XYZ file of N, CA and C in Angstrom:
282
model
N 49.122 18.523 65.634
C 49.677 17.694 64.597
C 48.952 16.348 64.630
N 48.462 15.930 63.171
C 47.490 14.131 63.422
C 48.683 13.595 63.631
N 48.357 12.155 63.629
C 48.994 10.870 63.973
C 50.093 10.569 62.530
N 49.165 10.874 61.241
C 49.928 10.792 59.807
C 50.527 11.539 59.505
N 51.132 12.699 60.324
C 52.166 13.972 60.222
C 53.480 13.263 61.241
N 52.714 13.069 62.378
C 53.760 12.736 63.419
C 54.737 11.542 62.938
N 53.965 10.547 62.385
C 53.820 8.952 61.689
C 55.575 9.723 60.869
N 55.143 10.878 59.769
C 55.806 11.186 58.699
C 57.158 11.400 59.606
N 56.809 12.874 60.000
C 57.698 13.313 60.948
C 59.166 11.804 61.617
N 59.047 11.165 62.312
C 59.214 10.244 63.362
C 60.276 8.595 61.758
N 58.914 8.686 61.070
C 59.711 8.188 59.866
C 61.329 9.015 58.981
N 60.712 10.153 58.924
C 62.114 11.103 57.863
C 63.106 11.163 59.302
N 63.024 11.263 60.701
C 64.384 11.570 61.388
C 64.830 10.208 61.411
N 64.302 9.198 61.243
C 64.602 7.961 61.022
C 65.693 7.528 60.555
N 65.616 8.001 59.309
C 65.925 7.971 57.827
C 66.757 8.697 57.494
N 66.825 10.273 58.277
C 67.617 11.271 58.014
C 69.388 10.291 58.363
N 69.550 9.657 58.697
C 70.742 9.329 59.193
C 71.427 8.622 58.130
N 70.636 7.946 57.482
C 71.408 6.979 56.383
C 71.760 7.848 55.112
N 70.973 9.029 55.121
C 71.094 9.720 54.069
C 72.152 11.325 54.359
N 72.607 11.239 55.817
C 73.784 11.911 56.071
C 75.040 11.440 55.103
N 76.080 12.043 54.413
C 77.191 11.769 54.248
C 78.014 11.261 54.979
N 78.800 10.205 54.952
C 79.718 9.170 56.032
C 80.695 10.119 56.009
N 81.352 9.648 57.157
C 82.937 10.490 57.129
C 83.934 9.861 56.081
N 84.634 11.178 55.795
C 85.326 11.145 54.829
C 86.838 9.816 55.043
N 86.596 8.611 55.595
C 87.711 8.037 55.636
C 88.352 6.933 54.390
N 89.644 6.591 54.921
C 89.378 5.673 53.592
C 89.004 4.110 54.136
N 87.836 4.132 54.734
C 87.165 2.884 55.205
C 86.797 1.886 54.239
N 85.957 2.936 52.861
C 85.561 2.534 51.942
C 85.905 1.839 50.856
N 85.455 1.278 50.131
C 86.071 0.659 49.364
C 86.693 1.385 47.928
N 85.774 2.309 47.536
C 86.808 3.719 46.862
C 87.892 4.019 48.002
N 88.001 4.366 48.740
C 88.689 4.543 49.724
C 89.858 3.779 49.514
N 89.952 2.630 49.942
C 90.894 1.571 50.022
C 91.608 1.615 48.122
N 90.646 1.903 47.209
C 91.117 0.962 45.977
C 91.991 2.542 45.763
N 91.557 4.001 45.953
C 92.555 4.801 46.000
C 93.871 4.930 46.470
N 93.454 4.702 47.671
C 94.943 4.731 48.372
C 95.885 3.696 47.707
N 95.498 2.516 47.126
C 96.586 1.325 46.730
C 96.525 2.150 45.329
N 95.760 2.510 44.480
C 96.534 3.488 43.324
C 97.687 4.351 43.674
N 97.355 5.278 44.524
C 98.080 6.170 44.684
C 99.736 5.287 45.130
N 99.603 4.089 45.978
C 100.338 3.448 46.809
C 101.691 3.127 45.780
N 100.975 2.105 44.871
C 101.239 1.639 43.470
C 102.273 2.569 42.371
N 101.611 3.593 42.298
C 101.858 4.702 41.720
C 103.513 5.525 42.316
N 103.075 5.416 43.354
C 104.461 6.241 44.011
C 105.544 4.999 44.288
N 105.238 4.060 44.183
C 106.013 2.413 44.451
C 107.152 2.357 43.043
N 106.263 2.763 41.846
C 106.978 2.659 40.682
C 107.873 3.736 40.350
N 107.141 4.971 40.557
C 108.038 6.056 40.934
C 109.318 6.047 41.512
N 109.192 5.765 42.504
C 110.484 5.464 43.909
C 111.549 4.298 42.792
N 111.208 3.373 42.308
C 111.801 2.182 41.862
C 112.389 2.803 40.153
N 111.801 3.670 39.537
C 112.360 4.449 38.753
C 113.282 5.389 38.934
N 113.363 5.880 40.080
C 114.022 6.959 40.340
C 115.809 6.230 40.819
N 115.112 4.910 41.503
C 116.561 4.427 41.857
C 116.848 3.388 40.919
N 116.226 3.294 39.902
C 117.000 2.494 38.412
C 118.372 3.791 37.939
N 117.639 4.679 37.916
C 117.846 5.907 37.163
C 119.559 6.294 37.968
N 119.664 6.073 39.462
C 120.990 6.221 40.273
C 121.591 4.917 40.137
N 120.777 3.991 39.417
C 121.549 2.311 39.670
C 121.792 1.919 41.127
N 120.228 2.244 41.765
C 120.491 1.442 43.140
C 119.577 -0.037 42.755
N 119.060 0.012 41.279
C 117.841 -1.029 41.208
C 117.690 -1.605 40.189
N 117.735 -3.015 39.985
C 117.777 -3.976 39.213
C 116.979 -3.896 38.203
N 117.326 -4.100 36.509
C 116.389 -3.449 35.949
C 114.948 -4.578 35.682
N 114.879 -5.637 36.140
C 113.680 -6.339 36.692
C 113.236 -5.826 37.599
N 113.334 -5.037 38.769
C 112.343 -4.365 39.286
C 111.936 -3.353 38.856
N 112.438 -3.115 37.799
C 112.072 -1.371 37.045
C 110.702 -2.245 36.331
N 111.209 -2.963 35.575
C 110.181 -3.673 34.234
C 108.602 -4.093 35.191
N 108.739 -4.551 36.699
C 108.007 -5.267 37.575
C 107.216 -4.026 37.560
N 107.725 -2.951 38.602
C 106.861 -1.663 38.925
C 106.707 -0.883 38.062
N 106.999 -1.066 36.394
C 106.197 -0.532 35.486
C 105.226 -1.456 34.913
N 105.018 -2.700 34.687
C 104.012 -3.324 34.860
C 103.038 -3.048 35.520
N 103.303 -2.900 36.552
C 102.191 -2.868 37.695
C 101.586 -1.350 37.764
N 102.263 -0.606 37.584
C 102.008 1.142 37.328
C 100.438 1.018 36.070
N 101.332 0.378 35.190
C 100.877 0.389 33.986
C 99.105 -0.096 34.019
N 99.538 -1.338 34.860
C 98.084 -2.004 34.796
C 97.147 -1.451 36.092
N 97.858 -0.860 37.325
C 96.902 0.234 38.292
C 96.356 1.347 36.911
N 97.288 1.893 35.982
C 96.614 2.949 35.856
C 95.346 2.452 34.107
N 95.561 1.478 33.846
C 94.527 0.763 33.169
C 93.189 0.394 33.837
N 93.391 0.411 35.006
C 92.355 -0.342 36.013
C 91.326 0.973 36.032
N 92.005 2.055 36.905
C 91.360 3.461 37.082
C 90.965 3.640 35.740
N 91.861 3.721 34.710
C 90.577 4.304 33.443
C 89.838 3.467 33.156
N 89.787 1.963 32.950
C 88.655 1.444 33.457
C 87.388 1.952 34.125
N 87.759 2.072 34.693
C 86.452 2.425 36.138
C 86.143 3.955 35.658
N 86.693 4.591 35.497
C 86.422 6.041 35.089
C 85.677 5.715 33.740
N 85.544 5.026 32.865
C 85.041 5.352 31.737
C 83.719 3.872 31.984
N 83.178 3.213 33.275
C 82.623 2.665 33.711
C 81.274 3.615 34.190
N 81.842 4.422 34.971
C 80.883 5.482 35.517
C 80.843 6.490 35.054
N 81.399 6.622 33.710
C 81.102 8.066 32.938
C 80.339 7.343 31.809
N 80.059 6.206 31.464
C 79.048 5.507 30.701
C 77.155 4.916 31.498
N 77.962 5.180 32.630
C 76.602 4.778 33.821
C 75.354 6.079 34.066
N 76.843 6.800 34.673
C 76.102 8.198 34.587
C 75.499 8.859 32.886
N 75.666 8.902 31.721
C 75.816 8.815 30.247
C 73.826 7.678 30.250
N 73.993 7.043 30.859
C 72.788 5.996 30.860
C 72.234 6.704 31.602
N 71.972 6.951 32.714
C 71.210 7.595 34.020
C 70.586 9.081 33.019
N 71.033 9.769 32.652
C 70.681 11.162 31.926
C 70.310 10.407 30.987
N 70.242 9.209 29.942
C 69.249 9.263 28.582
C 68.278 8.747 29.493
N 68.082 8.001 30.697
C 67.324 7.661 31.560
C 65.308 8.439 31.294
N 64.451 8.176 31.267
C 62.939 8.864 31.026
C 62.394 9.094 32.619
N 62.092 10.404 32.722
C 61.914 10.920 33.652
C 60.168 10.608 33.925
């Protein structure tokens, strides 16, 4: 093997590491902004459910549907962020 194989070689295991997939935690910052959707989401839920038995003031109903409302504005946001990115990337010239 020359020196400019080995060179190659010695470069790609290098490299191979950054281009492994990370573990699946929610370290990330998708990670993190999911879990507080989901968090959010089941927060308003829970606070609906006990309007609904009258354990809950109907200002906290109006609060955690606000907030439902505008988590789930945020996500379609972002979803129609990266379905316009990706939408760019494919008219993209190869």
């Amino acid at each position: 093997m020359d020196s400019a194989a080995l060179s190659a070689v010695q470069s790609y295991s290098a490299s191979r590491a950054a281009t492994q997939p990370g573990k699946a935690s929610g370290d990330s910052m998708f990670g993190r902004m999911a879990m507080d959707f989901a968090q959010t989401l089941a927060q308003g839920e829970q606070v609906a459910q006990q309007s609904m038995t009258g354990d809950a003031d109907p200002h906290a109903l109006v609060q955690a549907l606000a907030q439902t409302e505008l988590a789930v504005e945020t996500a379609v946001t972002v979803r129609n962020k990266v379905v316009e990115a990706y939408q760019e990337i494919l008219r993209m010239p190869v």
